[in-house]
PDB file of C-alpha atoms and ligand atoms in Angstrom:
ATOM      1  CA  UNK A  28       7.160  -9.344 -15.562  1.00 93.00           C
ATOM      2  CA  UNK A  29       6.406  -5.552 -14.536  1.00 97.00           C
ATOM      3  CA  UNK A  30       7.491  -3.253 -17.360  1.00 97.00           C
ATOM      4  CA  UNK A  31       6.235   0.558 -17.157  1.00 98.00           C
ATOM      5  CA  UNK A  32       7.080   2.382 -20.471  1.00 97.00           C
ATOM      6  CA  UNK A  33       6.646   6.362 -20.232  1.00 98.00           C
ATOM      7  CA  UNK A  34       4.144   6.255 -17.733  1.00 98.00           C
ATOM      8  CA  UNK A  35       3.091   9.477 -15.836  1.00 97.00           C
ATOM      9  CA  UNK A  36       0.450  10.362 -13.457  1.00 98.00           C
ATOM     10  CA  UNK A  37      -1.327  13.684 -12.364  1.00 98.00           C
ATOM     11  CA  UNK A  38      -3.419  14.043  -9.778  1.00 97.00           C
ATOM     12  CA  UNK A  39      -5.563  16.478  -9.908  1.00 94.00           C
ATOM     13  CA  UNK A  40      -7.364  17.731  -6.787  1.00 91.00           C
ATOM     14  CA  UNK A  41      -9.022  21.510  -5.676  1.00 92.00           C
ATOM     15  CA  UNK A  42      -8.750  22.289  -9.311  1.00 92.00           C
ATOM     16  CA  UNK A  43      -5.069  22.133  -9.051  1.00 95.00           C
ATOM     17  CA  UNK A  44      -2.497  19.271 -10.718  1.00 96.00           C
ATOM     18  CA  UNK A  45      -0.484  17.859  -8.840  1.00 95.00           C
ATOM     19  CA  UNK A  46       2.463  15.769 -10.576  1.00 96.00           C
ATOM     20  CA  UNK A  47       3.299  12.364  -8.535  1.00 97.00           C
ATOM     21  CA  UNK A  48       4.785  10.184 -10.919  1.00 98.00           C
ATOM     22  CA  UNK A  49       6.826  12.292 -14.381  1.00 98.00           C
ATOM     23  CA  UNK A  50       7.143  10.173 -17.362  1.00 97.00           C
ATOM     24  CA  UNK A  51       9.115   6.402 -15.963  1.00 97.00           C
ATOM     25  CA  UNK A  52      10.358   3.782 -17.565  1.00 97.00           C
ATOM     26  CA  UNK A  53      11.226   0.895 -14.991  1.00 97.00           C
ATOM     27  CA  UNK A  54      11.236  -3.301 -15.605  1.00 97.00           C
ATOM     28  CA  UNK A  55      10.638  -5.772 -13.034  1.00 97.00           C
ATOM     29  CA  UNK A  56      11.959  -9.131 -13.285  1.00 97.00           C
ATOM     30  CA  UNK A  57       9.686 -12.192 -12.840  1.00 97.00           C
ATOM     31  CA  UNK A  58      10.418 -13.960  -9.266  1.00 97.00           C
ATOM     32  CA  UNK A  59      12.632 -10.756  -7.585  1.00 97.00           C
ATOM     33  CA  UNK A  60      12.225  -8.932  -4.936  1.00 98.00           C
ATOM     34  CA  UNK A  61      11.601  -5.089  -5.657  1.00 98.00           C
ATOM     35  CA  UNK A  62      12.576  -2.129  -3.382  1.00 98.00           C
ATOM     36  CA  UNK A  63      11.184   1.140  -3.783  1.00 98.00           C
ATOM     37  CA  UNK A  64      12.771   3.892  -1.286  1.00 97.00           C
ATOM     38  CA  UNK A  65      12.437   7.797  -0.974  1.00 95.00           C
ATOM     39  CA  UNK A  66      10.747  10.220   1.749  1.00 94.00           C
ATOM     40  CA  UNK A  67       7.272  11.032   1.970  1.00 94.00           C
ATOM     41  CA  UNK A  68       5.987  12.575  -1.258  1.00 95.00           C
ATOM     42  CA  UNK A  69       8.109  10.870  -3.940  1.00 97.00           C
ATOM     43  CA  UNK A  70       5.917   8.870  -5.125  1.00 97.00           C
ATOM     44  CA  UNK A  71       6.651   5.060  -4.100  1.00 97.00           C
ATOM     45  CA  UNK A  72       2.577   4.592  -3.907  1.00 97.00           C
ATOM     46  CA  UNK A  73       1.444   6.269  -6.557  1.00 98.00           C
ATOM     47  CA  UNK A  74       3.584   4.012  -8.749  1.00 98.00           C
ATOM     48  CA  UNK A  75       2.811   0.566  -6.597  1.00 98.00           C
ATOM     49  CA  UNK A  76      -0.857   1.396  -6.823  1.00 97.00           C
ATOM     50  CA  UNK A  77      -0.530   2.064 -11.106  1.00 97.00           C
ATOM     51  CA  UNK A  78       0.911  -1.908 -11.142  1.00 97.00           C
ATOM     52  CA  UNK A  79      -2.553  -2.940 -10.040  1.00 95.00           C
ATOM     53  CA  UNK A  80      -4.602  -0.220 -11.132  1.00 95.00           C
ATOM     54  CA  UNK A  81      -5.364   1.339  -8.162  1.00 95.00           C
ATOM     55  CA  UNK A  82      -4.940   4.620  -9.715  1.00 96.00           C
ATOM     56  CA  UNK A  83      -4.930   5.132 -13.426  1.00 95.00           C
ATOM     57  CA  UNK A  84      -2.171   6.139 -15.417  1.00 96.00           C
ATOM     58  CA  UNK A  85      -2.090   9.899 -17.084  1.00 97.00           C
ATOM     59  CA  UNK A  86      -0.295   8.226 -20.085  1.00 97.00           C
ATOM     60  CA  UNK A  87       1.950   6.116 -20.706  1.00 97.00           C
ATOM     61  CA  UNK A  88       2.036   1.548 -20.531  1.00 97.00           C
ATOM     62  CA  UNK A  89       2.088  -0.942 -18.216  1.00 97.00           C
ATOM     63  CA  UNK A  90       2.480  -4.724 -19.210  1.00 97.00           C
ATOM     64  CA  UNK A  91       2.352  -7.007 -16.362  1.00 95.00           C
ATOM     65  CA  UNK A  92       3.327 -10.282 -17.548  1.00 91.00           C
ATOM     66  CA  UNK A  93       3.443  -8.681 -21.672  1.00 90.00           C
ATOM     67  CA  UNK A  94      -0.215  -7.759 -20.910  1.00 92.00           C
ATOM     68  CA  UNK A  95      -1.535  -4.308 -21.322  1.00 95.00           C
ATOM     69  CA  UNK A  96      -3.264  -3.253 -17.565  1.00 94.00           C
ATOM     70  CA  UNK A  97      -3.984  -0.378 -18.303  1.00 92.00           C
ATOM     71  CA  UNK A  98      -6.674  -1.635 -21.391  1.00 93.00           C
ATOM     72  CA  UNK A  99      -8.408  -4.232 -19.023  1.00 94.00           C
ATOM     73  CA  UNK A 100     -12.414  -4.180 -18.938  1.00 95.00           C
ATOM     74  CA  UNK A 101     -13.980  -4.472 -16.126  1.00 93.00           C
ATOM     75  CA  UNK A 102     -14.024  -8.109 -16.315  1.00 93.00           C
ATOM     76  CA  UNK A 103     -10.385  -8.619 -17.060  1.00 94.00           C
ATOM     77  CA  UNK A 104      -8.963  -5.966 -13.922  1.00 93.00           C
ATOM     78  CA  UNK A 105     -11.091  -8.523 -11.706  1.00 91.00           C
ATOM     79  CA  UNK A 106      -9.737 -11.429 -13.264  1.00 91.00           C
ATOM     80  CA  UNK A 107      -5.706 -10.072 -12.806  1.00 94.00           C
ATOM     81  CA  UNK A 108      -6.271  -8.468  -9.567  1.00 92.00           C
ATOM     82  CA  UNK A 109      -6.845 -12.378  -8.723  1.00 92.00           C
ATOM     83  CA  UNK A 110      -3.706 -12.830  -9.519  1.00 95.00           C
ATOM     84  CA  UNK A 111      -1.834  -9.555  -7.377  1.00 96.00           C
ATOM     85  CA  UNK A 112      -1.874  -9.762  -3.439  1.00 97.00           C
ATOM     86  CA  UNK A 113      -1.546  -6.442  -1.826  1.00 97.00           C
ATOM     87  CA  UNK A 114      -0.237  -5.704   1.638  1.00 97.00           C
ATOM     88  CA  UNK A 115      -0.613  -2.531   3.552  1.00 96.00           C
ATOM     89  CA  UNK A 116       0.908  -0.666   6.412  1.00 95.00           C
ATOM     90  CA  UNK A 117      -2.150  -0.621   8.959  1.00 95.00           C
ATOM     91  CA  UNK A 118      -3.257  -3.633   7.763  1.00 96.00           C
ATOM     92  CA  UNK A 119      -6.653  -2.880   6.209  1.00 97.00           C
ATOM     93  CA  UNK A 120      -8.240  -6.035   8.286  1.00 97.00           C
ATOM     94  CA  UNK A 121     -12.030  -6.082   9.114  1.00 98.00           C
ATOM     95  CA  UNK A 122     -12.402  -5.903  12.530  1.00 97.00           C
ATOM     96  CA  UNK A 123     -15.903  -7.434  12.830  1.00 98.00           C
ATOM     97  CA  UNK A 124     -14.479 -10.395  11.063  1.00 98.00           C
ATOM     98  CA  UNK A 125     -12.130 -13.297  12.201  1.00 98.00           C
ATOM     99  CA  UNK A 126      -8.822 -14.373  11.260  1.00 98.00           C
ATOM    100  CA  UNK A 127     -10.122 -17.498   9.383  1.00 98.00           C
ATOM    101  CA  UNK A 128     -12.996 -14.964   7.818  1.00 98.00           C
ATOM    102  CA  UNK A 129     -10.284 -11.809   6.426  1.00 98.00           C
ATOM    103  CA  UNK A 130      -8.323 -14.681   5.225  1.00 98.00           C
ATOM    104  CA  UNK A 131     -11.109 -16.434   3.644  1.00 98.00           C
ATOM    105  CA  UNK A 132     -12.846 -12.510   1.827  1.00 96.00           C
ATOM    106  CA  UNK A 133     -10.809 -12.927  -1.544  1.00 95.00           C
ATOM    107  CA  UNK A 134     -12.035 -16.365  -1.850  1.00 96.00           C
ATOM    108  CA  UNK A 135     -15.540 -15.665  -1.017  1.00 95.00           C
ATOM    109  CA  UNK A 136     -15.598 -12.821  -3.772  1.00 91.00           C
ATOM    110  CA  UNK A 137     -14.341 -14.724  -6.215  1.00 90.00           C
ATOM    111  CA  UNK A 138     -17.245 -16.792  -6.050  1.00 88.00           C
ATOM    112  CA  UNK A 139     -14.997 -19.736  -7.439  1.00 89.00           C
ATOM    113  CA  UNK A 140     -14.396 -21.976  -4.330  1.00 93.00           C
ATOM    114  CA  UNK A 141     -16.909 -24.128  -2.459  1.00 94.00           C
ATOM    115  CA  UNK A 142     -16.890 -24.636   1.226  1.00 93.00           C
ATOM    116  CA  UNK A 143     -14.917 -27.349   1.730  1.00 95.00           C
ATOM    117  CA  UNK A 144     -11.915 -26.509  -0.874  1.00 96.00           C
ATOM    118  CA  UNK A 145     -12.304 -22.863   0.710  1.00 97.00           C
ATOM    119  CA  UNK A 146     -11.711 -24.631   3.926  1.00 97.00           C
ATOM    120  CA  UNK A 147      -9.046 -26.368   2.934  1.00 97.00           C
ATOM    121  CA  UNK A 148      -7.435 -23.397   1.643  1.00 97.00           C
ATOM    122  CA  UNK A 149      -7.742 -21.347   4.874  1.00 98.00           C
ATOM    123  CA  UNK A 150      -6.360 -23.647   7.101  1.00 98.00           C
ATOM    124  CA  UNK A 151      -3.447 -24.056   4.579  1.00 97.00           C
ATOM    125  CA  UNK A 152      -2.572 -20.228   4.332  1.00 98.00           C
ATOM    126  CA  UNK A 153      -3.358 -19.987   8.533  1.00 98.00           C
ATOM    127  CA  UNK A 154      -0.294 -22.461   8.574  1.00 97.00           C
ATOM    128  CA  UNK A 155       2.041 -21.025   5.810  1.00 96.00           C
ATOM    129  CA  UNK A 156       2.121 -17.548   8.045  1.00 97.00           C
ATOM    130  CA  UNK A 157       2.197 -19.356  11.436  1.00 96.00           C
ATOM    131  CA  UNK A 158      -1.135 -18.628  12.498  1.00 97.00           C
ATOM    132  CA  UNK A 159      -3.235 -21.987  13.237  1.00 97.00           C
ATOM    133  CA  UNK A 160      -4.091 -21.512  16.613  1.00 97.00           C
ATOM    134  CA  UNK A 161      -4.919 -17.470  16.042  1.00 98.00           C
ATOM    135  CA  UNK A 162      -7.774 -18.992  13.281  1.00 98.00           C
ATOM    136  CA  UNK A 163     -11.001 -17.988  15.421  1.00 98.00           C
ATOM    137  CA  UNK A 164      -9.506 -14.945  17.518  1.00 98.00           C
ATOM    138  CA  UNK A 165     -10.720 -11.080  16.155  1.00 98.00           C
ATOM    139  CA  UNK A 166      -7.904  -8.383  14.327  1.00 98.00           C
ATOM    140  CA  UNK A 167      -8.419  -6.345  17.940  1.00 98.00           C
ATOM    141  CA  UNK A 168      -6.660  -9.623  19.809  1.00 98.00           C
ATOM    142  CA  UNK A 169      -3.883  -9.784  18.097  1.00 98.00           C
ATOM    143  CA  UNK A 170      -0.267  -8.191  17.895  1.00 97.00           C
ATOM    144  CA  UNK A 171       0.818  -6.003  15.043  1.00 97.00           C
ATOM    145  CA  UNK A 172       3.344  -8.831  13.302  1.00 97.00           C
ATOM    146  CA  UNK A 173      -0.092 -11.117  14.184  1.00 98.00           C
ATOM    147  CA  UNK A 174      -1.871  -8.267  12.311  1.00 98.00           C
ATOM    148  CA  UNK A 175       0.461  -8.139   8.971  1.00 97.00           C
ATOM    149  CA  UNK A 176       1.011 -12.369   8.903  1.00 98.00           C
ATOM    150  CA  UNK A 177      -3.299 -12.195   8.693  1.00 98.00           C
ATOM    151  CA  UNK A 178      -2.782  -9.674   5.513  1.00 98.00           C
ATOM    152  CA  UNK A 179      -0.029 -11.569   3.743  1.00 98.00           C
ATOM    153  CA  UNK A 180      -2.116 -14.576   4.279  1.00 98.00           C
ATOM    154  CA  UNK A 181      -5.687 -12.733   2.791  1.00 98.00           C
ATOM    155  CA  UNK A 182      -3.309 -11.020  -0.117  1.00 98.00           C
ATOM    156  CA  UNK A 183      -1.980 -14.931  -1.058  1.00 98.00           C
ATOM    157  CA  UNK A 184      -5.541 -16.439  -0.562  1.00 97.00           C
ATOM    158  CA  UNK A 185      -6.688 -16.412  -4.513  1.00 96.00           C
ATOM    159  CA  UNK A 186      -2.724 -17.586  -5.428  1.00 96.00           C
ATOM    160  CA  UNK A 187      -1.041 -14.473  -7.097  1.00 96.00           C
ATOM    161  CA  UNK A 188       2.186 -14.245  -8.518  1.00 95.00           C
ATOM    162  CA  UNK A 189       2.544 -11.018  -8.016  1.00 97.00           C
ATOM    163  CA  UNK A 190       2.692  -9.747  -4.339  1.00 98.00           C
ATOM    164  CA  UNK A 191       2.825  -5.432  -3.693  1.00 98.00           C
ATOM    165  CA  UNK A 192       3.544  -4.353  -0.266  1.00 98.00           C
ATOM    166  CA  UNK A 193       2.879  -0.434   0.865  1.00 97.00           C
ATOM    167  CA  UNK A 194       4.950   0.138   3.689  1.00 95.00           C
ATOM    168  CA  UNK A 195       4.179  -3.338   5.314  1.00 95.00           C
ATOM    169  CA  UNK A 196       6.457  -3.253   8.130  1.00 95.00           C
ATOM    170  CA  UNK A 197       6.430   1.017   8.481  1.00 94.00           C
ATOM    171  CA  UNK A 198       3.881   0.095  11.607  1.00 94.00           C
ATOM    172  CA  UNK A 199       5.697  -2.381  13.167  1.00 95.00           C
ATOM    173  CA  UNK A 200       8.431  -2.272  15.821  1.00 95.00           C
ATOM    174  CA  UNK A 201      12.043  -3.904  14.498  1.00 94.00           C
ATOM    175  CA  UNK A 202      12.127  -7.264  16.038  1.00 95.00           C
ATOM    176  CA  UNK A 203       8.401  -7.811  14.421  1.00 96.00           C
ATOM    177  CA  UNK A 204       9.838  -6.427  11.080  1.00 96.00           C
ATOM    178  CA  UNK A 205      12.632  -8.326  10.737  1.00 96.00           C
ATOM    179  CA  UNK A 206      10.190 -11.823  11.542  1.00 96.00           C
ATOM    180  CA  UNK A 207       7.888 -10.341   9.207  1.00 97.00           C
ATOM    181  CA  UNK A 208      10.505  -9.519   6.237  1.00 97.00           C
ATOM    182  CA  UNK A 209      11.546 -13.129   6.609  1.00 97.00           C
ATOM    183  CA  UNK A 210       8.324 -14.648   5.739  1.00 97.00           C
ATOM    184  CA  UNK A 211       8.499 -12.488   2.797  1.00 97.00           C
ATOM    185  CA  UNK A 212      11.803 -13.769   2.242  1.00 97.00           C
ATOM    186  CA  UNK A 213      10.548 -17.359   2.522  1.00 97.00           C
ATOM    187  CA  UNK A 214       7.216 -16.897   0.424  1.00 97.00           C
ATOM    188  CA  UNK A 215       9.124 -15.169  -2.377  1.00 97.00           C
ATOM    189  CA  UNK A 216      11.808 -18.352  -2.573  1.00 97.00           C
ATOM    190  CA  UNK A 217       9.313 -21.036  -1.772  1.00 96.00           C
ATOM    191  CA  UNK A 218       5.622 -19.981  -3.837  1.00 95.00           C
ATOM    192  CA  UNK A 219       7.909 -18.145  -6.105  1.00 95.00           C
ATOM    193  CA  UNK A 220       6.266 -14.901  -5.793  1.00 96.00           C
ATOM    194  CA  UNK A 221       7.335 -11.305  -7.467  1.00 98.00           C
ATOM    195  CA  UNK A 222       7.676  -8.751  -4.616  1.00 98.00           C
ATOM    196  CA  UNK A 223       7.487  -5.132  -5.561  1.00 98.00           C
ATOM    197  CA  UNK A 224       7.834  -2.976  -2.036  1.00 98.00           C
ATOM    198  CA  UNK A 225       7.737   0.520  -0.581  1.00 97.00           C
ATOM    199  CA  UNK A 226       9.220   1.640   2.354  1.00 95.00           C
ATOM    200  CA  UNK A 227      11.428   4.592   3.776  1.00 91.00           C
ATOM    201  CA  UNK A 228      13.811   2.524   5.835  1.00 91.00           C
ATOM    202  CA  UNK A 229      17.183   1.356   4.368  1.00 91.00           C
ATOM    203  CA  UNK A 230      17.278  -1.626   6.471  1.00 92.00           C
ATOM    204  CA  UNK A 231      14.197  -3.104   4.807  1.00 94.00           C
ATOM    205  CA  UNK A 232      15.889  -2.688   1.500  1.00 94.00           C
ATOM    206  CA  UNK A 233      19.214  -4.375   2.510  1.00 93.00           C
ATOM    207  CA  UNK A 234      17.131  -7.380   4.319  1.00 93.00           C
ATOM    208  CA  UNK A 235      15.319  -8.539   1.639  1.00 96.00           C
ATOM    209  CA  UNK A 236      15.540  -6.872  -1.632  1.00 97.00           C
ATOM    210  CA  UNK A 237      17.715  -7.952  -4.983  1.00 96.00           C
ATOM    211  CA  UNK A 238      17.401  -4.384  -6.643  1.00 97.00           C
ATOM    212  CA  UNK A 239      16.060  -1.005  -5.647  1.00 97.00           C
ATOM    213  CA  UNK A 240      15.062   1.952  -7.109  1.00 97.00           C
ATOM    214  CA  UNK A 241      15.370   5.338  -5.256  1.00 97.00           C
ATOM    215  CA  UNK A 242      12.585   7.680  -5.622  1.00 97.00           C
ATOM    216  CA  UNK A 243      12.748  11.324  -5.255  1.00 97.00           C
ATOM    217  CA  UNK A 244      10.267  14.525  -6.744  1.00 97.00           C
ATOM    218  CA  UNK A 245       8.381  11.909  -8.652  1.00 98.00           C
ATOM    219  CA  UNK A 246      11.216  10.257 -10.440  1.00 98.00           C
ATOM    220  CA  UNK A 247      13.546   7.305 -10.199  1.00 97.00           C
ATOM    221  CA  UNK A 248      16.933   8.871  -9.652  1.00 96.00           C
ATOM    222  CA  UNK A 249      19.102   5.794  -8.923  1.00 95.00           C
ATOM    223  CA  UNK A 250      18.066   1.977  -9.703  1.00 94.00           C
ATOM    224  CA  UNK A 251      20.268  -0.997  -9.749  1.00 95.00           C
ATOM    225  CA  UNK A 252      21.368  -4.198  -7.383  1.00 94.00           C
ATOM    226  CA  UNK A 253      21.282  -3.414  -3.510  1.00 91.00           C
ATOM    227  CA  UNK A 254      24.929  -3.847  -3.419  1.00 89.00           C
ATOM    228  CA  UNK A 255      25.321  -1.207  -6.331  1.00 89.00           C
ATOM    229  CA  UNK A 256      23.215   1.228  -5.463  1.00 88.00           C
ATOM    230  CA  UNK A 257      24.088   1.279  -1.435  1.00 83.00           C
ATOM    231  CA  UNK A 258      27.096  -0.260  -1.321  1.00 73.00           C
ATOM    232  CA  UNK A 259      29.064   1.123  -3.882  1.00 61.00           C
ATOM    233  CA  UNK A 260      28.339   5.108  -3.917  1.00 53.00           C
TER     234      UNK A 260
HETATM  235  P1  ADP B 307       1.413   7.674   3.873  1.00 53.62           P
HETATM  236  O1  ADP B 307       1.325   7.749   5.360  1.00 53.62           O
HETATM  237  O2  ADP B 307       1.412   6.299   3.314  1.00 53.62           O
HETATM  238  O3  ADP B 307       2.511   8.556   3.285  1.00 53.62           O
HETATM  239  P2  ADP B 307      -0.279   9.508   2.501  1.00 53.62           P
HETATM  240  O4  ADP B 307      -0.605  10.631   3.399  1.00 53.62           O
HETATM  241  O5  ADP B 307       0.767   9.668   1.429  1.00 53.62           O
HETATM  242  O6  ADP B 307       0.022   8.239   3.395  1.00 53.62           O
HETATM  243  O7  ADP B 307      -1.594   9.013   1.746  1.00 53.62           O
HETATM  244  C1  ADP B 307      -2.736   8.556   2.421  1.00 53.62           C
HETATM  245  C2  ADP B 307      -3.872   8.567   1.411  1.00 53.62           C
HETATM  246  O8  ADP B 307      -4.161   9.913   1.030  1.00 53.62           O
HETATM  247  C3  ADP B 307      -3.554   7.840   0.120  1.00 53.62           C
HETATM  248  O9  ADP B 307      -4.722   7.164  -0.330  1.00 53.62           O
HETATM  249  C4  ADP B 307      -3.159   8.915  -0.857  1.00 53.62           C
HETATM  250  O10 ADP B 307      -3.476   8.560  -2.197  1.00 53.62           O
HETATM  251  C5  ADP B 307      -3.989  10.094  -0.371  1.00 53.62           C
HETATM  252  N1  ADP B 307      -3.299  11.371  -0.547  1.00 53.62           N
HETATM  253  C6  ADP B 307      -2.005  11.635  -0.341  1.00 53.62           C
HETATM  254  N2  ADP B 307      -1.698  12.905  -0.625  1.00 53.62           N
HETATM  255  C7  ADP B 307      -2.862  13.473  -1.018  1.00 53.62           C
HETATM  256  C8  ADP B 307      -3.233  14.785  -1.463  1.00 53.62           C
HETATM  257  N3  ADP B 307      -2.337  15.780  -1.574  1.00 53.62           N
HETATM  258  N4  ADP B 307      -4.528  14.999  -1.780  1.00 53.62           N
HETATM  259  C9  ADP B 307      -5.408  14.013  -1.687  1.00 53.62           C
HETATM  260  N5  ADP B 307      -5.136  12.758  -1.293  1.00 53.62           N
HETATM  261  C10 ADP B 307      -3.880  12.491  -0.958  1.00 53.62           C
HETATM  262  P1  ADP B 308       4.999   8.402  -1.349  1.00 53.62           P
HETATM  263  O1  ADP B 308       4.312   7.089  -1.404  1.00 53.62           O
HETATM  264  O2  ADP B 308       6.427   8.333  -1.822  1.00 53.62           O
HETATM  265  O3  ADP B 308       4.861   9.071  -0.013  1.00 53.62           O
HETATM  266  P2  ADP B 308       2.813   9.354  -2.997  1.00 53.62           P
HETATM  267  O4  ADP B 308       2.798   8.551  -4.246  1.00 53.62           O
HETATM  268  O5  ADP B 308       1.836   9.023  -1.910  1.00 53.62           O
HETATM  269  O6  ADP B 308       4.310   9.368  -2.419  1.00 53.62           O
HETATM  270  O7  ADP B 308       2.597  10.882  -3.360  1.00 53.62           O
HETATM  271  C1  ADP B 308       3.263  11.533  -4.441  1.00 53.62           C
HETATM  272  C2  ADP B 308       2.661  12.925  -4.593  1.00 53.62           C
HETATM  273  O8  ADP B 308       1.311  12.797  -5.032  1.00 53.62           O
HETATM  274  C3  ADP B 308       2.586  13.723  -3.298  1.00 53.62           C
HETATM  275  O9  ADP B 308       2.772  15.075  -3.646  1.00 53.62           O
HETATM  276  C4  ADP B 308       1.171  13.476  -2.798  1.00 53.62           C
HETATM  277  O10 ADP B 308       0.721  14.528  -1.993  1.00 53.62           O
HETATM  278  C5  ADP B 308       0.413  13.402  -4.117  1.00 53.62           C
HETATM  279  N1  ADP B 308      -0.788  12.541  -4.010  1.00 53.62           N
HETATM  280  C6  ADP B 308      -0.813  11.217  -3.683  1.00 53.62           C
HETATM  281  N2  ADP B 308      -2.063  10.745  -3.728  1.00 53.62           N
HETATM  282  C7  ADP B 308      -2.843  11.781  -4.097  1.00 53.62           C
HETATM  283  C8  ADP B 308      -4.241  11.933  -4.342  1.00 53.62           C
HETATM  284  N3  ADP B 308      -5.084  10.906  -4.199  1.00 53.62           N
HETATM  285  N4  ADP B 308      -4.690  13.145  -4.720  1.00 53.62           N
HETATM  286  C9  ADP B 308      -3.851  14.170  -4.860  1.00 53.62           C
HETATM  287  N5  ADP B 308      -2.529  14.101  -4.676  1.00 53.62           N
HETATM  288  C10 ADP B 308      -2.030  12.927  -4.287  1.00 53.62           C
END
């Protein structure tokens, strides 16, 4: 589903370049779920934010279901950024706005729902991550796990198949993160979702991902099953 073919990115920044991602080939599988580990620096962002354009590529492809991301118009990036949920680690909620409203932002601007199927489609999502009674209550009332169920239901609103997750539990203590990694769990079996995440913390890997790939200077130095990879040195 994900397939990055000699792709490399430079940043550049104070008129210097700074290399982030050298020259990667890497392949996704439709319906898995992803790991990317490695410290601070290697470059686990800068290659979950090239899947949905985020940051452009220095060279290189990247098909996302056999299609060519980084060629999209304008018009096209909207239309398959519809179709990839993103998750981040302080949650990137707006805190003038209510549950039932963050939820309910991708829908509004898409422009492609009406109130009532909008409705509809709130109050479904507010009861896939467990949060019907929170519906009316602000970001600033809730807990942290609260926090993170209200992004993973705004980054499922417009129905993706794709879901990318940038250190979604990092901010959250380990009884929340392990309730929280099982509702990824359960929306990658049940919606059939592809889950591509980062994280620094071995545990998250061995809880819910099928294969990893270690990160390290910019490169992937080690990529295979969970089992393989950690189990198996
Ligand atoms: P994290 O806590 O996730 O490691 P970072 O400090 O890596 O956060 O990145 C925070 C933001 O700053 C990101 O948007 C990233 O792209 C940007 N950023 C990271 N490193 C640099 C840098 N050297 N120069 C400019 N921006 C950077
Ligand atoms: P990780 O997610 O593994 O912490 P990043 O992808 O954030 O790694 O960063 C990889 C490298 O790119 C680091 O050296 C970081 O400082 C640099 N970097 C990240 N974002 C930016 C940016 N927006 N501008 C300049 N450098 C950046």
């Amino acid at each position: 589903m994900i397939e990055f073919q000699q792709v490399h990115k430079t940043y550049r920044a104070d008129g210097r370049e700074i290399p982030a991602l050298h020259a990667t080939d890497l392949r996704i599988e439709e319906g898995e779920v992803f790991g990317l580990i490695g410290h601070s620096g290697a470059g686990k962002s800068t290659l979950l934010r090239l899947i949905n354009r985020l940051e452009e590529p220095s060279g290189g492809r990247i098909l996302v279901n056999d299609e060519d991301v980084t060629a999209l118009d304008a018009t096209g990036l909207r239309r398959f950024r519809q179709r990839v949920g993103m998750i981040f680690q302080h949650f990137n909620l707006l805190s003038s706005k209510t549950v039932a409203d963050n939820i309910a932002m991708p829908l509004r601007l898409s422009g492609a729902w009406n109130r009532v199927s909008l409705d509809r489609r709130v109050a479904e999502l507010l009861e896939r991550v467990g949060l019907r009674e929170q519906a009316h209550k602000y970001p600033a009332q809730l807990s942290g796990g609260q926090k993170q169920r209200v992004g993973i239901a705004r980054a499922l609103a417009t129905g993706p198949d794709l879901l990318l997750c940038d250190e979604a539990t990092s901010a959250l203590d380990p009884q929340t993160t392990a309730q929280v990694l099982r509702l990824l769990a359960e929306i990658n079996r049940e919606l059939k979702l592809t889950i591509v995440l980062i994280t620094h913390e071995m545990d998250v890997i061995r809880r819910v991902c099928d294969r990893v790939a270690v990160m390290d200077g910019g490169r992937i130095v080690e990529q295979g099953t969970v089992a393989d990879v950690f189990l198996h040195p």
